[in-house]
C-alpha cells in the first residue's frame, strides 16, 4: 500500500461521491417531472430552461432554513442520525465496476480502473453495508423524542430486517450463477446472458426487497403521512432534513447501480450486441454509458411504481415479506443450485431449466398470495 | 508491516474504549451503539487477520441484524434509562472475579507470545479469499458438520420457543 494508491482511492471516492450528490439533485428533478407527466401535470418548469435550475433553488432554500432542535431531543444522536443515514448510501457502491478492465486508462503513469475497490467478497460487502443502513433512520426517529417519529423509526427497522432476508437470498442465487462473490466476475459471467433472464423471479424479488430497504413507495411505511405525520423525519428541517432526503435518493441510485451490475450485466452490452461494434469488448469506453442507461431506466421504474401503486398496509407488508417472499427466495436458491449442478454435470442446456423453474415458482407464489393475502380474508378479521 | 501495526494499536484502543463506553454509559441506547462500534472494530480485526468473509459476516449478523433487534426492543419498551442501583447484588463480585481470571489469561498469552505467533497463519493470503471461502464452506459441511447442525437445532428451538410464548399470550387475551 503506497501513498499513490491512497491518493487514487481518495480521488476516485471523491469523484463518485460528487456524482452521487449531483445525481441526487437531478434525481429529484427527474422524479418530479416524471410524476407530473404521469399525473397529467407540468411539474417544475420555472427556474431556468425546462426548470433545470429547480434543484439548485431547492438546495439554496434548504441551506438558509433555520436549524431546529426539539427541546427534549437527544442532541448528539439527533445531529448524528442524518450523517449515519447518508454514509452507507455513499459507500455501498464502492465495489461496483463501471467499466471493463480493458477500458482503464493511463493517468500520471498509473493505470486507472473503472472501480473504486476490487473486493473478493464484494457481494457480502454490499450485504453488510445494507444491514448497517438501518441504524440512521431508527436513531433519527428515536432521538427526535416524538412518538410519531419513534414509531416511524421502529417500523422502518422491522421492515428492513424482514426484507433483508429475501434480499440476501436473491444475492445467493446470483453468487451461485456466477460462481463468485466478486462483482467484476459476476458482471463478466453475464457476457452470454443476463442473470435477469436466467433468474427472472429472483430479479423481481431483488427489486421488491430493495424498494422496501430504501423505504420507497409502496413500502414507505416509516413516513406514511396519514398515520405518522412525516414519520422518522417529522422533527427535521433545514440541512439535516436535506441529508435524510439525500440519503433516500442516493440509496435509490446505489440500489439501481447494484441491480444493474448483479442482474442486468453491469457495464456489459445487451447480450445480442456482443459481436457487433457496440460490444464492450470492441469499444470498451461504452461500458460506463451502459451502466448509466441501465440505472436511468431502473430509476424510472422506481418512480413509475411510486406514481401508480397505493401504499401497502403494515400487517400485509409483514405477511408478504415473511410468508411469500422468504419461502419463494429460498426455493429459488434451491432451484438455481440444482440447475447449475445439472448444467455442469450433465448438459449445459439444463441451464435453461432455471428460468422455467423460476417462473413456475413465481406462479405458485402468486397463487399462494391470492389464497392468503386476499383483501376479503383480511376484511373478515 | 509498520502500517498494519499502527492500525492494530489504533483499533485495539478503539475496541477497549467502546467496550468501556458500553459498560459505563447509563443510557441503554448509547450502550447498544457502543456495542455496535465494538463489533465493527472486531470486524476490522478479522480483516487484518486475513478473514474477509468472517469480517463481513460479523458486520452483517452482529452489528447489523442482532444489534438492531436489541435497539428495537430497548426503544419499544422505553427502557433506555437504566435504574439506579444494582438489580442483582451478586453480579458485581462475580464479574470482578471473571475479569481477574480473563486478565491473567491475557497476561499468560502475552508472555507465551513467541510460541503463539508461530502458529498464526500468514495474513498475506487474504487476497485469494474466494478460495478460502470455498475451503471454509467445505470444512463447515464435512469436518464441522455436527457442531453446525447442533447450532442450527439450538436456534430452531429458540425460535419455536419465542413463537410459543407469543402465541400463548394471544390465546389468553381472546
mmCIF file with all atom_site columns, N, CA, C and O in Angstrom, chain A residues 337-353:
data_model
loop_
_atom_site.group_PDB
_atom_site.id
_atom_site.type_symbol
_atom_site.label_atom_id
_atom_site.label_alt_id
_atom_site.label_comp_id
_atom_site.label_asym_id
_atom_site.label_entity_id
_atom_site.label_seq_id
_atom_site.pdbx_PDB_ins_code
_atom_site.Cartn_x
_atom_site.Cartn_y
_atom_site.Cartn_z
_atom_site.occupancy
_atom_site.B_iso_or_equiv
_atom_site.pdbx_formal_charge
_atom_site.auth_seq_id
_atom_site.auth_comp_id
_atom_site.auth_asym_id
_atom_site.auth_atom_id
_atom_site.pdbx_PDB_model_num
ATOM 1  N N  . UNK A 1 337 ? -29.445 -23.738 -7.688  1.00 0.00 ? 337 UNK A N  1
ATOM 2  C CA . UNK A 1 337 ? -28.317 -24.626 -7.423  1.00 0.00 ? 337 UNK A CA 1
ATOM 3  C C  . UNK A 1 337 ? -28.473 -25.925 -8.195  1.00 0.00 ? 337 UNK A C  1
ATOM 4  O O  . UNK A 1 337 ? -27.516 -26.418 -8.807  1.00 0.00 ? 337 UNK A O  1
ATOM 5  N N  . UNK A 1 338 ? -29.691 -26.490 -8.175  1.00 0.00 ? 338 UNK A N  1
ATOM 6  C CA . UNK A 1 338 ? -29.907 -27.747 -8.900  1.00 0.00 ? 338 UNK A CA 1
ATOM 7  C C  . UNK A 1 338 ? -29.673 -27.548 -10.391 1.00 0.00 ? 338 UNK A C  1
ATOM 8  O O  . UNK A 1 338 ? -28.996 -28.350 -11.052 1.00 0.00 ? 338 UNK A O  1
ATOM 9  N N  . UNK A 1 339 ? -30.182 -26.449 -10.930 1.00 0.00 ? 339 UNK A N  1
ATOM 10 C CA . UNK A 1 339 ? -29.994 -26.174 -12.349 1.00 0.00 ? 339 UNK A CA 1
ATOM 11 C C  . UNK A 1 339 ? -28.530 -26.055 -12.716 1.00 0.00 ? 339 UNK A C  1
ATOM 12 O O  . UNK A 1 339 ? -28.077 -26.616 -13.712 1.00 0.00 ? 339 UNK A O  1
ATOM 13 N N  . UNK A 1 340 ? -27.758 -25.341 -11.885 1.00 0.00 ? 340 UNK A N  1
ATOM 14 C CA . UNK A 1 340 ? -26.334 -25.172 -12.178 1.00 0.00 ? 340 UNK A CA 1
ATOM 15 C C  . UNK A 1 340 ? -25.605 -26.494 -12.083 1.00 0.00 ? 340 UNK A C  1
ATOM 16 O O  . UNK A 1 340 ? -24.710 -26.794 -12.886 1.00 0.00 ? 340 UNK A O  1
ATOM 17 N N  . UNK A 1 341 ? -25.992 -27.304 -11.104 1.00 0.00 ? 341 UNK A N  1
ATOM 18 C CA . UNK A 1 341 ? -25.344 -28.613 -10.935 1.00 0.00 ? 341 UNK A CA 1
ATOM 19 C C  . UNK A 1 341 ? -25.602 -29.484 -12.158 1.00 0.00 ? 341 UNK A C  1
ATOM 20 O O  . UNK A 1 341 ? -24.678 -30.092 -12.712 1.00 0.00 ? 341 UNK A O  1
ATOM 21 N N  . UNK A 1 342 ? -26.863 -29.517 -12.619 1.00 0.00 ? 342 UNK A N  1
ATOM 22 C CA . UNK A 1 342 ? -27.205 -30.312 -13.799 1.00 0.00 ? 342 UNK A CA 1
ATOM 23 C C  . UNK A 1 342 ? -26.467 -29.787 -15.027 1.00 0.00 ? 342 UNK A C  1
ATOM 24 O O  . UNK A 1 342 ? -25.948 -30.562 -15.834 1.00 0.00 ? 342 UNK A O  1
ATOM 25 N N  . UNK A 1 343 ? -26.405 -28.456 -15.172 1.00 0.00 ? 343 UNK A N  1
ATOM 26 C CA . UNK A 1 343 ? -25.734 -27.875 -16.331 1.00 0.00 ? 343 UNK A CA 1
ATOM 27 C C  . UNK A 1 343 ? -24.258 -28.232 -16.327 1.00 0.00 ? 343 UNK A C  1
ATOM 28 O O  . UNK A 1 343 ? -23.657 -28.455 -17.375 1.00 0.00 ? 343 UNK A O  1
ATOM 29 N N  . UNK A 1 344 ? -23.663 -28.293 -15.119 1.00 0.00 ? 344 UNK A N  1
ATOM 30 C CA . UNK A 1 344 ? -22.236 -28.588 -15.038 1.00 0.00 ? 344 UNK A CA 1
ATOM 31 C C  . UNK A 1 344 ? -21.960 -30.069 -15.266 1.00 0.00 ? 344 UNK A C  1
ATOM 32 O O  . UNK A 1 344 ? -21.039 -30.434 -15.973 1.00 0.00 ? 344 UNK A O  1
ATOM 33 N N  . UNK A 1 345 ? -22.802 -30.929 -14.677 1.00 0.00 ? 345 UNK A N  1
ATOM 34 C CA . UNK A 1 345 ? -22.509 -32.357 -14.681 1.00 0.00 ? 345 UNK A CA 1
ATOM 35 C C  . UNK A 1 345 ? -23.071 -33.067 -15.898 1.00 0.00 ? 345 UNK A C  1
ATOM 36 O O  . UNK A 1 345 ? -22.459 -34.006 -16.401 1.00 0.00 ? 345 UNK A O  1
ATOM 37 N N  . UNK A 1 346 ? -24.246 -32.663 -16.384 1.00 0.00 ? 346 UNK A N  1
ATOM 38 C CA . UNK A 1 346 ? -24.904 -33.438 -17.429 1.00 0.00 ? 346 UNK A CA 1
ATOM 39 C C  . UNK A 1 346 ? -24.819 -32.724 -18.773 1.00 0.00 ? 346 UNK A C  1
ATOM 40 O O  . UNK A 1 346 ? -24.122 -33.162 -19.686 1.00 0.00 ? 346 UNK A O  1
ATOM 41 N N  . UNK A 1 347 ? -25.529 -31.620 -18.899 1.00 0.00 ? 347 UNK A N  1
ATOM 42 C CA . UNK A 1 347 ? -25.643 -30.966 -20.192 1.00 0.00 ? 347 UNK A CA 1
ATOM 43 C C  . UNK A 1 347 ? -25.838 -29.470 -19.956 1.00 0.00 ? 347 UNK A C  1
ATOM 44 O O  . UNK A 1 347 ? -26.705 -29.084 -19.175 1.00 0.00 ? 347 UNK A O  1
ATOM 45 N N  . UNK A 1 348 ? -25.048 -28.596 -20.628 1.00 0.00 ? 348 UNK A N  1
ATOM 46 C CA . UNK A 1 348 ? -25.197 -27.151 -20.405 1.00 0.00 ? 348 UNK A CA 1
ATOM 47 C C  . UNK A 1 348 ? -26.597 -26.643 -20.710 1.00 0.00 ? 348 UNK A C  1
ATOM 48 O O  . UNK A 1 348 ? -26.995 -25.585 -20.234 1.00 0.00 ? 348 UNK A O  1
ATOM 49 N N  . UNK A 1 349 ? -27.355 -27.409 -21.504 1.00 0.00 ? 349 UNK A N  1
ATOM 50 C CA . UNK A 1 349 ? -28.693 -26.945 -21.862 1.00 0.00 ? 349 UNK A CA 1
ATOM 51 C C  . UNK A 1 349 ? -29.637 -26.913 -20.651 1.00 0.00 ? 349 UNK A C  1
ATOM 52 O O  . UNK A 1 349 ? -30.640 -26.207 -20.664 1.00 0.00 ? 349 UNK A O  1
ATOM 53 N N  . UNK A 1 350 ? -29.293 -27.685 -19.601 1.00 0.00 ? 350 UNK A N  1
ATOM 54 C CA . UNK A 1 350 ? -30.129 -27.689 -18.395 1.00 0.00 ? 350 UNK A CA 1
ATOM 55 C C  . UNK A 1 350 ? -30.179 -26.317 -17.741 1.00 0.00 ? 350 UNK A C  1
ATOM 56 O O  . UNK A 1 350 ? -31.038 -26.046 -16.916 1.00 0.00 ? 350 UNK A O  1
ATOM 57 N N  . UNK A 1 351 ? -29.224 -25.443 -18.125 1.00 0.00 ? 351 UNK A N  1
ATOM 58 C CA . UNK A 1 351 ? -29.211 -24.082 -17.610 1.00 0.00 ? 351 UNK A CA 1
ATOM 59 C C  . UNK A 1 351 ? -30.558 -23.407 -17.879 1.00 0.00 ? 351 UNK A C  1
ATOM 60 O O  . UNK A 1 351 ? -31.013 -22.597 -17.089 1.00 0.00 ? 351 UNK A O  1
ATOM 61 N N  . UNK A 1 352 ? -31.189 -23.745 -18.998 1.00 0.00 ? 352 UNK A N  1
ATOM 62 C CA . UNK A 1 352 ? -32.448 -23.102 -19.354 1.00 0.00 ? 352 UNK A CA 1
ATOM 63 C C  . UNK A 1 352 ? -33.613 -23.631 -18.536 1.00 0.00 ? 352 UNK A C  1
ATOM 64 O O  . UNK A 1 352 ? -34.720 -23.111 -18.631 1.00 0.00 ? 352 UNK A O  1
ATOM 65 N N  . UNK A 1 353 ? -33.337 -24.683 -17.727 1.00 0.00 ? 353 UNK A N  1
ATOM 66 C CA . UNK A 1 353 ? -34.371 -25.100 -16.785 1.00 0.00 ? 353 UNK A CA 1
ATOM 67 C C  . UNK A 1 353 ? -34.534 -24.102 -15.650 1.00 0.00 ? 353 UNK A C  1
ATOM 68 O O  . UNK A 1 353 ? -35.602 -24.021 -15.044 1.00 0.00 ? 353 UNK A O  1
#
